Amino acid sequence: MTIEEEQNIYIQPRLKYYSTFEQLLKSKAEHGDYDFFYDDKFSFKDILAKQSLFILSEPGYGKTRLLKEIVLCSPEQNKQGIFIDLKKVDRDIEGFITQKSASFLKTDDFVLQNTDATVVCLDALDEIKHEDFSRFVDWIKEFSSKYKNIHLFVSCRIHHFKKDQESFVDTNFNFIEIMRFSSEQTHEYLESSGLSKNDIQKIMALFETAYRSPLIQVPRYLELMIEIIKNKGAEYAKKLTKTEIFEYFISKKLALEEKRTTTN
């Protein structure tokens, strides 16, 4: 897949950088997902200045999309990049990239080289089967050790990494947490979706309540609400409970997984 096939509207989420995973856990204990008092101007340029990063968040915050956008933006920093779905990997990382990565998103000039101009993004470590996890950890550590000069970024759910953090205690990874959208980002996202100003106002008003507002601050649920409103109208969405929204999301996810299974 080339860069031209992947480009569409994207709003960069709020990103928070940590030197250690312990710092991330401490911040979440103090602020949860609502730490709006830090400098959140961490950009793709800042990411590409780091050597090895874990991109962490809970489901729906946009880990996969962020890694893809890093690859898309890498030429702007005179770098070449590739995005790899770890669920598709069936051998060591180097062997997979050199032999079986033709169908993955990458820059047109990508060649795996041990230089600062190379960016490798590995997605969904948390979705690896339990019985295969230790082998994948070894593959990532071996790859990181051999290719010391590249930029290596790996995505994972926070709670999953917390459970297996000891596996990476002897590595030099730093960490980025993807935060919830701010209200301004949510509004910008809605405008980019093509909804009318009237529908946007209805959505923002609908989610002003405390138990609903976190839903549309998570990109995946925000996309879901946009789909519901486009298909069934804002008045229908207004009547949905949080449980009904989650149930709708689960049904859509299962349908997508079934489609992927039949396609593959």
PDB file of N, CA and C in Angstrom, residues 155-239:
ATOM      1  N   SER A 155       3.014   0.136  19.172  1.00  0.00           N
ATOM      2  CA  SER A 155       1.769   0.499  19.855  1.00  0.00           C
ATOM      3  C   SER A 155       1.254  -0.646  20.723  1.00  0.00           C
ATOM      4  N   CYS A 156       0.578  -0.258  21.820  1.00  0.00           N
ATOM      5  CA  CYS A 156       0.054  -1.251  22.758  1.00  0.00           C
ATOM      6  C   CYS A 156      -0.961  -0.573  23.666  1.00  0.00           C
ATOM      7  N   ARG A 157      -1.935  -1.346  24.177  1.00  0.00           N
ATOM      8  CA  ARG A 157      -2.851  -0.811  25.175  1.00  0.00           C
ATOM      9  C   ARG A 157      -2.117  -0.631  26.498  1.00  0.00           C
ATOM     10  N   ILE A 158      -2.484   0.400  27.232  1.00  0.00           N
ATOM     11  CA  ILE A 158      -1.788   0.712  28.487  1.00  0.00           C
ATOM     12  C   ILE A 158      -1.882  -0.440  29.474  1.00  0.00           C
ATOM     13  N   HIS A 159      -3.096  -0.964  29.696  1.00  0.00           N
ATOM     14  CA  HIS A 159      -3.245  -1.997  30.719  1.00  0.00           C
ATOM     15  C   HIS A 159      -2.518  -3.278  30.323  1.00  0.00           C
ATOM     16  N   HIS A 160      -2.403  -3.532  29.026  1.00  0.00           N
ATOM     17  CA  HIS A 160      -1.679  -4.708  28.554  1.00  0.00           C
ATOM     18  C   HIS A 160      -0.180  -4.529  28.795  1.00  0.00           C
ATOM     19  N   PHE A 161       0.341  -3.341  28.482  1.00  0.00           N
ATOM     20  CA  PHE A 161       1.763  -3.100  28.705  1.00  0.00           C
ATOM     21  C   PHE A 161       2.083  -3.153  30.198  1.00  0.00           C
ATOM     22  N   LYS A 162       1.191  -2.638  31.021  1.00  0.00           N
ATOM     23  CA  LYS A 162       1.411  -2.658  32.472  1.00  0.00           C
ATOM     24  C   LYS A 162       1.595  -4.086  32.963  1.00  0.00           C
ATOM     25  N   LYS A 163       0.803  -4.988  32.427  1.00  0.00           N
ATOM     26  CA  LYS A 163       0.863  -6.395  32.827  1.00  0.00           C
ATOM     27  C   LYS A 163       2.188  -7.036  32.423  1.00  0.00           C
ATOM     28  N   ASP A 164       2.753  -6.593  31.275  1.00  0.00           N
ATOM     29  CA  ASP A 164       3.958  -7.235  30.738  1.00  0.00           C
ATOM     30  C   ASP A 164       5.160  -6.301  30.699  1.00  0.00           C
ATOM     31  N   GLN A 165       5.131  -5.247  31.500  1.00  0.00           N
ATOM     32  CA  GLN A 165       6.192  -4.244  31.417  1.00  0.00           C
ATOM     33  C   GLN A 165       7.579  -4.796  31.732  1.00  0.00           C
ATOM     34  N   GLU A 166       7.661  -5.828  32.571  1.00  0.00           N
ATOM     35  CA  GLU A 166       8.961  -6.392  32.916  1.00  0.00           C
ATOM     36  C   GLU A 166       9.670  -6.976  31.700  1.00  0.00           C
ATOM     37  N   SER A 167       8.904  -7.302  30.664  1.00  0.00           N
ATOM     38  CA  SER A 167       9.507  -7.859  29.452  1.00  0.00           C
ATOM     39  C   SER A 167      10.417  -6.859  28.752  1.00  0.00           C
ATOM     40  N   PHE A 168      10.196  -5.560  29.011  1.00  0.00           N
ATOM     41  CA  PHE A 168      10.960  -4.518  28.326  1.00  0.00           C
ATOM     42  C   PHE A 168      11.810  -3.677  29.286  1.00  0.00           C
ATOM     43  N   VAL A 169      12.040  -4.204  30.477  1.00  0.00           N
ATOM     44  CA  VAL A 169      12.748  -3.418  31.487  1.00  0.00           C
ATOM     45  C   VAL A 169      14.194  -3.143  31.088  1.00  0.00           C
ATOM     46  N   ASP A 170      14.777  -3.993  30.253  1.00  0.00           N
ATOM     47  CA  ASP A 170      16.175  -3.839  29.861  1.00  0.00           C
ATOM     48  C   ASP A 170      16.325  -3.166  28.500  1.00  0.00           C
ATOM     49  N   THR A 171      15.308  -2.419  28.063  1.00  0.00           N
ATOM     50  CA  THR A 171      15.363  -1.725  26.777  1.00  0.00           C
ATOM     51  C   THR A 171      15.402  -0.213  27.001  1.00  0.00           C
ATOM     52  N   ASN A 172      15.598   0.528  25.917  1.00  0.00           N
ATOM     53  CA  ASN A 172      15.700   1.988  26.021  1.00  0.00           C
ATOM     54  C   ASN A 172      14.462   2.705  25.493  1.00  0.00           C
ATOM     55  N   PHE A 173      13.304   2.057  25.565  1.00  0.00           N
ATOM     56  CA  PHE A 173      12.080   2.679  25.080  1.00  0.00           C
ATOM     57  C   PHE A 173      11.624   3.804  26.002  1.00  0.00           C
ATOM     58  N   ASN A 174      11.147   4.904  25.378  1.00  0.00           N
ATOM     59  CA  ASN A 174      10.388   5.939  26.071  1.00  0.00           C
ATOM     60  C   ASN A 174       8.918   5.747  25.714  1.00  0.00           C
ATOM     61  N   PHE A 175       8.059   6.665  26.169  1.00  0.00           N
ATOM     62  CA  PHE A 175       6.629   6.405  26.046  1.00  0.00           C
ATOM     63  C   PHE A 175       5.855   7.660  25.654  1.00  0.00           C
ATOM     64  N   ILE A 176       4.832   7.440  24.828  1.00  0.00           N
ATOM     65  CA  ILE A 176       3.874   8.488  24.505  1.00  0.00           C
ATOM     66  C   ILE A 176       2.486   7.961  24.817  1.00  0.00           C
ATOM     67  N   GLU A 177       1.710   8.754  25.530  1.00  0.00           N
ATOM     68  CA  GLU A 177       0.319   8.417  25.797  1.00  0.00           C
ATOM     69  C   GLU A 177      -0.583   9.256  24.900  1.00  0.00           C
ATOM     70  N   ILE A 178      -1.536   8.609  24.245  1.00  0.00           N
ATOM     71  CA  ILE A 178      -2.532   9.334  23.465  1.00  0.00           C
ATOM     72  C   ILE A 178      -3.666   9.717  24.405  1.00  0.00           C
ATOM     73  N   MET A 179      -3.949  11.007  24.469  1.00  0.00           N
ATOM     74  CA  MET A 179      -4.974  11.523  25.379  1.00  0.00           C
ATOM     75  C   MET A 179      -6.308  11.672  24.647  1.00  0.00           C
ATOM     76  N   ARG A 180      -7.362  11.881  25.418  1.00  0.00           N
ATOM     77  CA  ARG A 180      -8.669  12.166  24.834  1.00  0.00           C
ATOM     78  C   ARG A 180      -8.616  13.473  24.039  1.00  0.00           C
ATOM     79  N   PHE A 181      -9.509  13.596  23.062  1.00  0.00           N
ATOM     80  CA  PHE A 181      -9.668  14.871  22.375  1.00  0.00           C
ATOM     81  C   PHE A 181     -10.117  15.943  23.366  1.00  0.00           C
ATOM     82  N   SER A 182      -9.672  17.156  23.154  1.00  0.00           N
ATOM     83  CA  SER A 182     -10.254  18.307  23.847  1.00  0.00           C
ATOM     84  C   SER A 182     -11.576  18.642  23.170  1.00  0.00           C
ATOM     85  N   SER A 183     -12.372  19.515  23.764  1.00  0.00           N
ATOM     86  CA  SER A 183     -13.634  19.917  23.144  1.00  0.00           C
ATOM     87  C   SER A 183     -13.379  20.620  21.810  1.00  0.00           C
ATOM     88  N   GLU A 184     -12.266  21.379  21.729  1.00  0.00           N
ATOM     89  CA  GLU A 184     -11.930  22.057  20.477  1.00  0.00           C
ATOM     90  C   GLU A 184     -11.595  21.040  19.382  1.00  0.00           C
ATOM     91  N   GLN A 185     -10.851  20.000  19.728  1.00  0.00           N
ATOM     92  CA  GLN A 185     -10.515  18.968  18.744  1.00  0.00           C
ATOM     93  C   GLN A 185     -11.760  18.200  18.305  1.00  0.00           C
ATOM     94  N   THR A 186     -12.651  17.937  19.270  1.00  0.00           N
ATOM     95  CA  THR A 186     -13.895  17.247  18.947  1.00  0.00           C
ATOM     96  C   THR A 186     -14.702  18.049  17.942  1.00  0.00           C
ATOM     97  N   HIS A 187     -14.795  19.349  18.168  1.00  0.00           N
ATOM     98  CA  HIS A 187     -15.542  20.228  17.267  1.00  0.00           C
ATOM     99  C   HIS A 187     -14.886  20.255  15.885  1.00  0.00           C
ATOM    100  N   GLU A 188     -13.553  20.312  15.864  1.00  0.00           N
ATOM    101  CA  GLU A 188     -12.826  20.323  14.590  1.00  0.00           C
ATOM    102  C   GLU A 188     -13.055  19.018  13.827  1.00  0.00           C
ATOM    103  N   TYR A 189     -13.084  17.921  14.540  1.00  0.00           N
ATOM    104  CA  TYR A 189     -13.316  16.615  13.925  1.00  0.00           C
ATOM    105  C   TYR A 189     -14.708  16.560  13.299  1.00  0.00           C
ATOM    106  N   LEU A 190     -15.686  17.058  14.040  1.00  0.00           N
ATOM    107  CA  LEU A 190     -17.065  17.074  13.543  1.00  0.00           C
ATOM    108  C   LEU A 190     -17.190  17.932  12.292  1.00  0.00           C
ATOM    109  N   GLU A 191     -16.515  19.071  12.289  1.00  0.00           N
ATOM    110  CA  GLU A 191     -16.551  19.931  11.103  1.00  0.00           C
ATOM    111  C   GLU A 191     -15.937  19.231   9.899  1.00  0.00           C
ATOM    112  N   SER A 192     -14.863  18.469  10.137  1.00  0.00           N
ATOM    113  CA  SER A 192     -14.185  17.764   9.045  1.00  0.00           C
ATOM    114  C   SER A 192     -15.016  16.621   8.494  1.00  0.00           C
ATOM    115  N   SER A 193     -15.985  16.145   9.280  1.00  0.00           N
ATOM    116  CA  SER A 193     -16.793  14.992   8.870  1.00  0.00           C
ATOM    117  C   SER A 193     -17.861  15.346   7.849  1.00  0.00           C
ATOM    118  N   GLY A 194     -18.114  16.641   7.670  1.00  0.00           N
ATOM    119  CA  GLY A 194     -19.122  17.059   6.707  1.00  0.00           C
ATOM    120  C   GLY A 194     -20.507  17.241   7.282  1.00  0.00           C
ATOM    121  N   LEU A 195     -20.658  17.138   8.610  1.00  0.00           N
ATOM    122  CA  LEU A 195     -21.964  17.377   9.232  1.00  0.00           C
ATOM    123  C   LEU A 195     -22.322  18.858   9.151  1.00  0.00           C
ATOM    124  N   SER A 196     -23.600  19.150   9.180  1.00  0.00           N
ATOM    125  CA  SER A 196     -24.049  20.540   9.164  1.00  0.00           C
ATOM    126  C   SER A 196     -23.742  21.207  10.508  1.00  0.00           C
ATOM    127  N   LYS A 197     -23.687  22.532  10.504  1.00  0.00           N
ATOM    128  CA  LYS A 197     -23.455  23.265  11.748  1.00  0.00           C
ATOM    129  C   LYS A 197     -24.545  22.974  12.767  1.00  0.00           C
ATOM    130  N   ASN A 198     -25.770  22.817  12.274  1.00  0.00           N
ATOM    131  CA  ASN A 198     -26.892  22.520  13.158  1.00  0.00           C
ATOM    132  C   ASN A 198     -26.713  21.169  13.852  1.00  0.00           C
ATOM    133  N   ASP A 199     -26.291  20.140  13.093  1.00  0.00           N
ATOM    134  CA  ASP A 199     -26.060  18.828  13.687  1.00  0.00           C
ATOM    135  C   ASP A 199     -24.880  18.856  14.658  1.00  0.00           C
ATOM    136  N   ILE A 200     -23.857  19.615  14.322  1.00  0.00           N
ATOM    137  CA  ILE A 200     -22.704  19.730  15.211  1.00  0.00           C
ATOM    138  C   ILE A 200     -23.114  20.354  16.541  1.00  0.00           C
ATOM    139  N   GLN A 201     -23.920  21.396  16.470  1.00  0.00           N
ATOM    140  CA  GLN A 201     -24.411  22.030  17.696  1.00  0.00           C
ATOM    141  C   GLN A 201     -25.228  21.059  18.534  1.00  0.00           C
ATOM    142  N   LYS A 202     -26.040  20.239  17.866  1.00  0.00           N
ATOM    143  CA  LYS A 202     -26.854  19.258  18.581  1.00  0.00           C
ATOM    144  C   LYS A 202     -25.975  18.215  19.268  1.00  0.00           C
ATOM    145  N   ILE A 203     -24.937  17.765  18.570  1.00  0.00           N
ATOM    146  CA  ILE A 203     -24.043  16.760  19.149  1.00  0.00           C
ATOM    147  C   ILE A 203     -23.307  17.321  20.359  1.00  0.00           C
ATOM    148  N   MET A 204     -22.751  18.527  20.214  1.00  0.00           N
ATOM    149  CA  MET A 204     -22.007  19.121  21.320  1.00  0.00           C
ATOM    150  C   MET A 204     -22.907  19.346  22.526  1.00  0.00           C
ATOM    151  N   ALA A 205     -24.147  19.743  22.282  1.00  0.00           N
ATOM    152  CA  ALA A 205     -25.091  19.934  23.372  1.00  0.00           C
ATOM    153  C   ALA A 205     -25.476  18.596  23.998  1.00  0.00           C
ATOM    154  N   LEU A 206     -25.644  17.592  23.150  1.00  0.00           N
ATOM    155  CA  LEU A 206     -26.035  16.264  23.608  1.00  0.00           C
ATOM    156  C   LEU A 206     -25.003  15.667  24.553  1.00  0.00           C
ATOM    157  N   PHE A 207     -23.726  15.944  24.289  1.00  0.00           N
ATOM    158  CA  PHE A 207     -22.667  15.315  25.068  1.00  0.00           C
ATOM    159  C   PHE A 207     -22.056  16.237  26.119  1.00  0.00           C
ATOM    160  N   GLU A 208     -22.774  17.244  26.511  1.00  0.00           N
ATOM    161  CA  GLU A 208     -22.297  18.118  27.579  1.00  0.00           C
ATOM    162  C   GLU A 208     -22.397  17.441  28.948  1.00  0.00           C
ATOM    163  N   THR A 209     -23.284  16.452  29.088  1.00  0.00           N
ATOM    164  CA  THR A 209     -23.444  15.783  30.372  1.00  0.00           C
ATOM    165  C   THR A 209     -22.200  14.977  30.710  1.00  0.00           C
ATOM    166  N   ALA A 210     -21.912  14.846  31.993  1.00  0.00           N
ATOM    167  CA  ALA A 210     -20.659  14.243  32.448  1.00  0.00           C
ATOM    168  C   ALA A 210     -20.488  12.798  31.986  1.00  0.00           C
ATOM    169  N   TYR A 211     -21.573  12.008  31.987  1.00  0.00           N
ATOM    170  CA  TYR A 211     -21.412  10.596  31.658  1.00  0.00           C
ATOM    171  C   TYR A 211     -21.305  10.358  30.160  1.00  0.00           C
ATOM    172  N   ARG A 212     -21.717  11.348  29.358  1.00  0.00           N
ATOM    173  CA  ARG A 212     -21.658  11.183  27.906  1.00  0.00           C
ATOM    174  C   ARG A 212     -20.429  11.828  27.271  1.00  0.00           C
ATOM    175  N   SER A 213     -19.941  12.909  27.810  1.00  0.00           N
ATOM    176  CA  SER A 213     -18.884  13.668  27.147  1.00  0.00           C
ATOM    177  C   SER A 213     -17.626  12.860  26.839  1.00  0.00           C
ATOM    178  N   PRO A 214     -17.185  11.927  27.721  1.00  0.00           N
ATOM    179  CA  PRO A 214     -15.985  11.158  27.374  1.00  0.00           C
ATOM    180  C   PRO A 214     -16.123  10.339  26.102  1.00  0.00           C
ATOM    181  N   LEU A 215     -17.339   9.980  25.733  1.00  0.00           N
ATOM    182  CA  LEU A 215     -17.536   9.149  24.550  1.00  0.00           C
ATOM    183  C   LEU A 215     -17.035   9.832  23.288  1.00  0.00           C
ATOM    184  N   ILE A 216     -17.420  11.061  23.063  1.00  0.00           N
ATOM    185  CA  ILE A 216     -17.022  11.708  21.817  1.00  0.00           C
ATOM    186  C   ILE A 216     -15.654  12.368  21.923  1.00  0.00           C
ATOM    187  N   GLN A 217     -14.983  12.214  23.053  1.00  0.00           N
ATOM    188  CA  GLN A 217     -13.589  12.638  23.149  1.00  0.00           C
ATOM    189  C   GLN A 217     -12.637  11.510  22.767  1.00  0.00           C
ATOM    190  N   VAL A 218     -13.196  10.330  22.481  1.00  0.00           N
ATOM    191  CA  VAL A 218     -12.426   9.190  21.988  1.00  0.00           C
ATOM    192  C   VAL A 218     -12.729   9.036  20.495  1.00  0.00           C
ATOM    193  N   PRO A 219     -11.724   9.133  19.623  1.00  0.00           N
ATOM    194  CA  PRO A 219     -11.968   9.151  18.178  1.00  0.00           C
ATOM    195  C   PRO A 219     -12.862   8.042  17.663  1.00  0.00           C
ATOM    196  N   ARG A 220     -12.684   6.811  18.148  1.00  0.00           N
ATOM    197  CA  ARG A 220     -13.479   5.704  17.628  1.00  0.00           C
ATOM    198  C   ARG A 220     -14.961   5.890  17.923  1.00  0.00           C
ATOM    199  N   TYR A 221     -15.294   6.331  19.121  1.00  0.00           N
ATOM    200  CA  TYR A 221     -16.693   6.540  19.469  1.00  0.00           C
ATOM    201  C   TYR A 221     -17.251   7.781  18.791  1.00  0.00           C
ATOM    202  N   LEU A 222     -16.383   8.763  18.577  1.00  0.00           N
ATOM    203  CA  LEU A 222     -16.808   9.955  17.847  1.00  0.00           C
ATOM    204  C   LEU A 222     -17.183   9.579  16.409  1.00  0.00           C
ATOM    205  N   GLU A 223     -16.377   8.741  15.770  1.00  0.00           N
ATOM    206  CA  GLU A 223     -16.696   8.264  14.424  1.00  0.00           C
ATOM    207  C   GLU A 223     -18.029   7.522  14.425  1.00  0.00           C
ATOM    208  N   LEU A 224     -18.241   6.731  15.466  1.00  0.00           N
ATOM    209  CA  LEU A 224     -19.483   5.970  15.573  1.00  0.00           C
ATOM    210  C   LEU A 224     -20.692   6.892  15.671  1.00  0.00           C
ATOM    211  N   MET A 225     -20.586   7.940  16.487  1.00  0.00           N
ATOM    212  CA  MET A 225     -21.699   8.866  16.636  1.00  0.00           C
ATOM    213  C   MET A 225     -21.980   9.616  15.338  1.00  0.00           C
ATOM    214  N   ILE A 226     -20.937   9.969  14.624  1.00  0.00           N
ATOM    215  CA  ILE A 226     -21.121  10.630  13.327  1.00  0.00           C
ATOM    216  C   ILE A 226     -21.869   9.710  12.373  1.00  0.00           C
ATOM    217  N   GLU A 227     -21.497   8.434  12.367  1.00  0.00           N
ATOM    218  CA  GLU A 227     -22.173   7.457  11.507  1.00  0.00           C
ATOM    219  C   GLU A 227     -23.646   7.327  11.879  1.00  0.00           C
ATOM    220  N   ILE A 228     -23.931   7.255  13.188  1.00  0.00           N
ATOM    221  CA  ILE A 228     -25.322   7.128  13.635  1.00  0.00           C
ATOM    222  C   ILE A 228     -26.140   8.343  13.196  1.00  0.00           C
ATOM    223  N   ILE A 229     -25.579   9.519  13.390  1.00  0.00           N
ATOM    224  CA  ILE A 229     -26.308  10.743  13.069  1.00  0.00           C
ATOM    225  C   ILE A 229     -26.516  10.879  11.562  1.00  0.00           C
ATOM    226  N   LYS A 230     -25.518  10.506  10.770  1.00  0.00           N
ATOM    227  CA  LYS A 230     -25.668  10.576   9.316  1.00  0.00           C
ATOM    228  C   LYS A 230     -26.735   9.601   8.825  1.00  0.00           C
ATOM    229  N   ASN A 231     -26.806   8.436   9.474  1.00  0.00           N
ATOM    230  CA  ASN A 231     -27.739   7.403   9.023  1.00  0.00           C
ATOM    231  C   ASN A 231     -29.139   7.554   9.615  1.00  0.00           C
ATOM    232  N   LYS A 232     -29.228   8.009  10.881  1.00  0.00           N
ATOM    233  CA  LYS A 232     -30.524   7.986  11.562  1.00  0.00           C
ATOM    234  C   LYS A 232     -30.946   9.327  12.149  1.00  0.00           C
ATOM    235  N   GLY A 233     -30.051  10.325  12.092  1.00  0.00           N
ATOM    236  CA  GLY A 233     -30.424  11.652  12.555  1.00  0.00           C
ATOM    237  C   GLY A 233     -30.023  11.940  13.992  1.00  0.00           C
ATOM    238  N   ALA A 234     -29.893  13.232  14.297  1.00  0.00           N
ATOM    239  CA  ALA A 234     -29.457  13.661  15.620  1.00  0.00           C
ATOM    240  C   ALA A 234     -30.484  13.351  16.699  1.00  0.00           C
ATOM    241  N   GLU A 235     -31.768  13.397  16.350  1.00  0.00           N
ATOM    242  CA  GLU A 235     -32.813  13.130  17.338  1.00  0.00           C
ATOM    243  C   GLU A 235     -32.768  11.680  17.810  1.00  0.00           C
ATOM    244  N   TYR A 236     -32.472  10.768  16.891  1.00  0.00           N
ATOM    245  CA  TYR A 236     -32.329   9.363  17.267  1.00  0.00           C
ATOM    246  C   TYR A 236     -31.145   9.187  18.208  1.00  0.00           C
ATOM    247  N   ALA A 237     -29.999   9.807  17.870  1.00  0.00           N
ATOM    248  CA  ALA A 237     -28.797   9.693  18.698  1.00  0.00           C
ATOM    249  C   ALA A 237     -29.029  10.258  20.095  1.00  0.00           C
ATOM    250  N   LYS A 238     -29.859  11.271  20.157  1.00  0.00           N
ATOM    251  CA  LYS A 238     -30.135  11.940  21.429  1.00  0.00           C
ATOM    252  C   LYS A 238     -30.759  10.998  22.453  1.00  0.00           C
ATOM    253  N   LYS A 239     -31.479   9.986  21.975  1.00  0.00           N
ATOM    254  CA  LYS A 239     -32.204   9.074  22.854  1.00  0.00           C
ATOM    255  C   LYS A 239     -31.367   7.872  23.286  1.00  0.00           C
TER     256      LYS A 239
END
